[in-house]
Coordinates of C-alpha atoms in Angstrom, one line a residue:
X246 CA 0.0 0.0 0.0
X247 CA 2.8 2.4 1.0
X248 CA 6.4 2.2 -0.2
X249 CA 9.0 4.3 1.7
X250 CA 12.7 4.6 0.9
X251 CA 15.5 6.9 2.0
X252 CA 17.2 9.0 -0.6
X253 CA 20.0 10.3 1.7
X254 CA 20.6 13.6 3.3
X255 CA 17.3 13.2 5.3
X256 CA 15.2 13.0 2.1
X257 CA 12.5 10.3 1.7
X258 CA 10.6 8.8 -1.3
X259 CA 7.1 7.7 -0.5
X260 CA 4.9 5.9 -3.0
X261 CA 1.1 5.6 -2.4
X262 CA -0.8 3.0 -4.3
X263 CA -4.4 4.4 -4.6
X264 CA -5.7 1.0 -5.6
X265 CA -4.8 -0.4 -2.1
X266 CA -5.9 2.7 -0.1
X267 CA -9.4 2.2 1.0
X268 CA -10.0 5.6 2.6
X269 CA -8.7 8.5 0.4
X270 CA -9.0 10.9 3.4
X271 CA -6.0 9.2 4.9
X272 CA -3.9 10.8 2.1
X273 CA -4.9 14.2 3.4
X274 CA -4.7 13.4 7.1
X275 CA -1.6 11.3 7.3
X276 CA 0.5 12.7 4.4
X277 CA -0.9 16.3 4.4
X278 CA -2.1 16.2 0.8
X279 CA -4.8 18.6 -0.2
X280 CA -8.0 17.5 -2.0
X281 CA -7.0 19.2 -5.3
X282 CA -3.8 17.1 -5.4
X283 CA -5.8 14.0 -4.7
X284 CA -8.2 14.8 -7.5
X285 CA -5.2 15.3 -9.9
X286 CA -4.0 11.8 -8.9
X287 CA -7.4 10.2 -9.5
X288 CA -8.3 12.0 -12.7
X289 CA -7.4 9.7 -15.6
X290 CA -7.9 12.6 -18.1
X291 CA -5.5 15.1 -16.4
X292 CA -3.0 16.6 -18.7
X293 CA 0.7 16.9 -18.0
X294 CA 1.5 20.1 -16.1
X295 CA 3.2 21.6 -13.0
X296 CA 1.7 23.4 -10.0
X297 CA 3.8 25.4 -7.6
X298 CA 2.6 26.4 -4.1
X299 CA 4.6 29.4 -3.0
X300 CA 3.4 29.2 0.6
X301 CA 4.5 25.6 1.2
X302 CA 7.0 25.5 -1.6
X303 CA 5.4 22.3 -2.7
X304 CA 5.6 21.4 -6.4
X305 CA 3.1 19.0 -8.1
X306 CA 4.1 17.4 -11.4
X307 CA 1.6 15.5 -13.6
X308 CA 3.5 13.4 -16.1
X309 CA 2.0 11.1 -18.8
X310 CA 3.0 7.4 -18.4
X311 CA 2.5 4.7 -21.0
X312 CA -0.2 2.2 -20.1
X313 CA 1.2 -1.2 -20.9
X314 CA -2.2 -2.8 -20.5
X315 CA -4.3 -2.3 -23.6
X316 CA -7.9 -1.9 -22.5
X317 CA -8.8 -1.3 -26.2
X318 CA -7.1 -2.3 -29.4
X319 CA -4.4 0.4 -29.0
X320 CA -2.1 1.8 -26.4
X321 CA -2.9 4.9 -24.3
X322 CA -1.1 7.1 -21.7
X323 CA -2.2 7.8 -18.2
X324 CA -1.2 10.6 -15.8
X325 CA 1.1 10.0 -12.8
X326 CA 1.5 12.4 -9.9
X327 CA 4.8 13.5 -8.4
X328 CA 4.7 15.8 -5.3
X329 CA 8.0 17.4 -4.3
X330 CA 8.3 18.9 -0.8
X331 CA 11.3 20.1 1.1
X332 CA 12.5 16.7 2.3
X333 CA 10.1 14.4 0.6
X334 CA 9.1 13.1 -2.8
X335 CA 5.6 11.5 -3.0
X336 CA 4.4 9.5 -6.0
X337 CA 0.8 8.4 -6.4
X338 CA 0.5 5.3 -8.5
X339 CA -2.0 2.6 -9.4
X340 CA -1.8 -0.9 -11.0
X341 CA -1.4 0.6 -14.5
X342 CA 1.8 2.5 -13.7
X343 CA 3.2 0.3 -11.0
X344 CA 5.9 -0.8 -13.4
X345 CA 7.4 2.7 -13.2
X346 CA 7.6 2.4 -9.4
X347 CA 9.5 -0.9 -9.7
X348 CA 12.0 0.7 -12.2
X349 CA 12.4 3.7 -9.9
X350 CA 13.2 1.4 -7.0
X351 CA 15.8 -0.5 -9.1
X352 CA 17.4 2.8 -10.0
X353 CA 17.5 3.9 -6.4
X354 CA 19.3 0.7 -5.4
X355 CA 22.3 1.8 -7.4
X356 CA 22.3 5.3 -6.0
X357 CA 22.6 5.4 -2.2
X358 CA 22.6 9.2 -1.9
X359 CA 20.6 11.2 -4.4
X360 CA 18.7 14.5 -4.2
X361 CA 15.0 14.6 -4.7
X362 CA 15.1 16.5 -8.0
X363 CA 17.8 14.3 -9.5
X364 CA 15.7 11.3 -8.6
X365 CA 12.6 12.9 -10.0
X366 CA 14.2 13.7 -13.4
X367 CA 15.8 10.3 -13.5
X368 CA 12.2 8.9 -13.0
X369 CA 10.9 11.1 -15.8
X370 CA 13.7 9.7 -18.1
X371 CA 12.7 6.2 -17.1
X372 CA 9.1 6.9 -18.1
X373 CA 10.2 8.2 -21.5
X374 CA 12.4 5.2 -22.1
X375 CA 9.4 2.9 -21.4
X376 CA 7.7 4.2 -24.5
X377 CA 10.5 3.1 -26.9
X378 CA 9.9 -0.7 -27.0
X379 CA 6.2 -0.1 -27.6
X380 CA 6.8 2.4 -30.3
X381 CA 9.3 0.1 -32.0
X382 CA 6.7 -2.6 -31.8
X383 CA 4.1 -0.3 -33.4
X384 CA 6.5 0.7 -36.1
X385 CA 7.1 -3.0 -36.9
X386 CA 3.3 -3.6 -37.0
X387 CA 3.0 -0.7 -39.3
X388 CA 5.3 -2.3 -41.9
X389 CA 3.5 -5.7 -41.5
X390 CA 0.1 -4.2 -42.0
X391 CA 1.3 -2.1 -45.0
X392 CA 2.7 -5.3 -46.6
X393 CA -0.6 -7.1 -46.0
X394 CA -2.6 -4.2 -47.5
X395 CA -0.5 -4.3 -50.6
X396 CA -1.5 -7.9 -51.1
X397 CA -5.2 -7.5 -50.3
X398 CA -7.1 -4.6 -48.9
X399 CA -9.4 -6.2 -46.4
X400 CA -11.5 -4.7 -43.6
X401 CA -9.4 -6.6 -41.0
X402 CA -6.2 -5.0 -42.2
X403 CA -7.8 -1.6 -42.5
X404 CA -9.2 -1.8 -38.9
X405 CA -5.7 -2.8 -37.7
X406 CA -4.2 0.2 -39.5
X407 CA -6.9 2.5 -37.9
X408 CA -6.2 1.1 -34.4
X409 CA -2.5 1.7 -34.9
X410 CA -3.0 5.2 -36.1
X411 CA -5.4 6.0 -33.1
X412 CA -2.9 4.6 -30.6
X413 CA -0.1 6.7 -32.1
X414 CA -2.2 9.8 -31.9
X415 CA -2.6 9.3 -28.2
X416 CA 1.1 8.6 -27.6
X417 CA 2.1 11.6 -29.7
X418 CA -0.1 13.9 -27.7
X419 CA 1.2 12.4 -24.4
X420 CA 4.8 12.9 -25.5
X421 CA 4.2 16.5 -26.5
X422 CA 2.6 17.3 -23.2
X423 CA 5.5 15.8 -21.3
X424 CA 7.9 17.9 -23.4
X425 CA 5.9 21.0 -22.7
X426 CA 6.0 20.3 -19.0
X427 CA 9.8 20.0 -19.0
X428 CA 10.1 23.2 -21.0
X429 CA 7.8 24.9 -18.4
X430 CA 10.2 23.7 -15.7
X431 CA 13.2 25.1 -17.6
X432 CA 11.5 28.5 -17.8
X433 CA 10.4 28.5 -14.2
X434 CA 12.3 30.1 -11.3
X435 CA 12.5 26.7 -9.7
X436 CA 15.1 25.7 -12.4
X437 CA 17.6 28.2 -11.1
X438 CA 17.7 26.4 -7.7
X439 CA 19.0 23.2 -9.2
X440 CA 22.6 22.3 -8.8
X441 CA 24.8 21.1 -11.6
X442 CA 24.0 17.4 -11.0
X443 CA 20.3 18.1 -11.0
X444 CA 20.5 20.2 -14.2
X445 CA 22.5 17.5 -15.9
X446 CA 19.8 14.9 -15.1
X447 CA 17.1 17.4 -16.2
X448 CA 18.9 17.8 -19.5
X449 CA 19.0 14.0 -20.0
X450 CA 15.2 13.9 -19.3
X451 CA 14.7 16.7 -21.7
X452 CA 16.7 15.0 -24.5
X453 CA 14.7 11.8 -24.1
X454 CA 11.4 13.8 -24.1
X455 CA 12.4 15.5 -27.4
X456 CA 13.5 12.3 -29.0
X457 CA 10.2 10.6 -28.0
X458 CA 8.2 13.4 -29.6
X459 CA 10.3 13.1 -32.8
X460 CA 9.8 9.4 -33.0
X461 CA 6.0 9.4 -32.3
X462 CA 5.4 12.4 -34.6
X463 CA 7.3 10.7 -37.5
X464 CA 5.5 7.4 -37.2
X465 CA 2.1 9.2 -36.7
X466 CA 2.7 11.1 -40.0
X467 CA 3.7 7.9 -41.8
X468 CA 0.5 6.2 -40.6
X469 CA -1.6 9.2 -41.7
X470 CA 0.0 9.1 -45.1
X471 CA -0.6 5.3 -45.3
X472 CA -4.2 5.7 -44.3
X473 CA -4.8 8.5 -46.8
X474 CA -3.1 6.5 -49.6
X475 CA -5.2 3.4 -49.0
X476 CA -8.3 5.6 -48.7
X477 CA -7.5 7.0 -52.2
X478 CA -6.9 3.5 -53.5
X479 CA -10.3 2.3 -52.2
X480 CA -11.9 5.4 -53.8
X481 CA -10.3 4.7 -57.1
X482 CA -11.3 1.0 -57.0
X483 CA -14.9 2.1 -56.2
X484 CA -14.8 4.5 -59.2
X485 CA -13.5 1.8 -61.5
X486 CA -16.2 -0.6 -60.3
X487 CA -18.9 2.0 -60.9
X488 CA -17.5 2.8 -64.3
X489 CA -17.5 -0.9 -65.3
X490 CA -21.1 -1.3 -64.1
X491 CA -22.1 1.9 -66.0
X492 CA -20.5 0.5 -69.2
X493 CA -22.2 -2.8 -68.8
X494 CA -25.6 -1.2 -68.2
X495 CA -25.2 1.0 -71.3
X496 CA -24.2 -1.9 -73.5
X497 CA -27.2 -3.9 -72.2
X498 CA -29.4 -1.0 -73.0
X499 CA -28.6 -1.4 -76.7
X500 CA -30.0 -4.9 -76.7
X501 CA -33.0 -3.8 -74.7
X502 CA -33.8 -1.0 -77.2
X503 CA -33.4 -3.1 -80.3
X504 CA -35.3 -6.2 -79.0
X505 CA -38.0 -3.9 -77.5
X506 CA -38.4 -2.1 -80.9
X507 CA -38.9 -5.3 -82.8
X508 CA -41.1 -6.7 -80.1
X509 CA -43.8 -4.1 -80.8
X510 CA -47.0 -5.4 -82.4
X511 CA -46.8 -3.1 -85.5
X512 CA -45.6 -3.7 -89.0
X513 CA -41.8 -3.5 -89.1
X514 CA -39.1 -4.3 -91.7
X515 CA -38.0 -7.9 -91.8
X516 CA -41.1 -9.2 -90.1
X517 CA -41.7 -11.7 -92.8
X518 CA -38.0 -12.6 -93.1
X519 CA -37.3 -16.0 -91.4
X520 CA -33.6 -15.1 -90.7
X521 CA -34.4 -11.7 -89.3
X522 CA -33.2 -12.6 -85.9
X523 CA -29.7 -13.2 -87.3
X524 CA -29.7 -9.7 -88.8
X525 CA -30.9 -8.2 -85.6
X526 CA -28.2 -10.1 -83.6
X527 CA -25.4 -9.0 -86.0
X528 CA -26.6 -5.4 -85.9
X529 CA -26.6 -5.5 -82.1
X530 CA -23.1 -7.0 -81.9
X531 CA -21.8 -4.3 -84.3
X532 CA -23.4 -1.6 -82.2
X533 CA -22.0 -3.3 -79.0
X534 CA -18.4 -3.2 -80.3
X535 CA -18.6 0.3 -81.6
X536 CA -20.2 1.6 -78.4
X537 CA -17.8 -0.3 -76.2
X538 CA -14.8 1.2 -78.0
X539 CA -16.2 4.7 -77.7
X540 CA -16.9 4.2 -74.0
X541 CA -13.4 2.9 -73.5
X542 CA -11.9 6.0 -75.1
X543 CA -14.0 8.2 -72.8
X544 CA -13.0 6.3 -69.6
X545 CA -9.3 6.6 -70.5
X546 CA -9.6 10.3 -70.8

């Protein structure tokens, strides 16, 4: 329910798993968290941002974390809350981002003494690195789906491409929000308080955030281009099918007109001719060929 580890120099890291905490009021009573911060932690749709309380000098960071469990047919990102106080770092997690807590704990094992902000920015870098295997998997899936669509454009393959495109849109938006958060920190007065080690770690987190945005944005654009290309192909196929059906209906109309004309109960040429049907058939075939050649020239234009 509660994970507590020492960072050194009297600083502490506390992780609160909201899935195991029955009474949310304990977060406020025991750990001194205000209701607004608790709402941030519980809001699945909260965007990445930073809040600074001048009175208590408490900083709240909301950072987008990759959800490794696909509730739908694509990946999404969920917010994770980091609260920095004078001597304490509090993370509020759940079962969807608990893997981040485990990686943070592993990182802490190799760093006995570490400041709060260095540990925070190292954690943000860990979060960014967690995206890369999934993005590489999505990039590989993109190539496989594209190859399948080249062979046969089925609904199954098109739905798979659509799910991939939707998931990449979510990840691109999450990565861009994370980058904006770090840029906000860099422009904040808080940044001037960091020491050289903390700034170096912040720069590493910033580099990973920029790289993540570049990767997701590139793949997202490629997916959009693929989707637009296959959409154009489907439209062209539909136009070709309609053109063929139109040509067939026009050619059949020739027979309908001729046979209908000679089917009238009035005196007509060749009515007494026993081989009249042969003449009518030959005339129809000649008209068919001439009309089909004319329609073929029109469709090619």
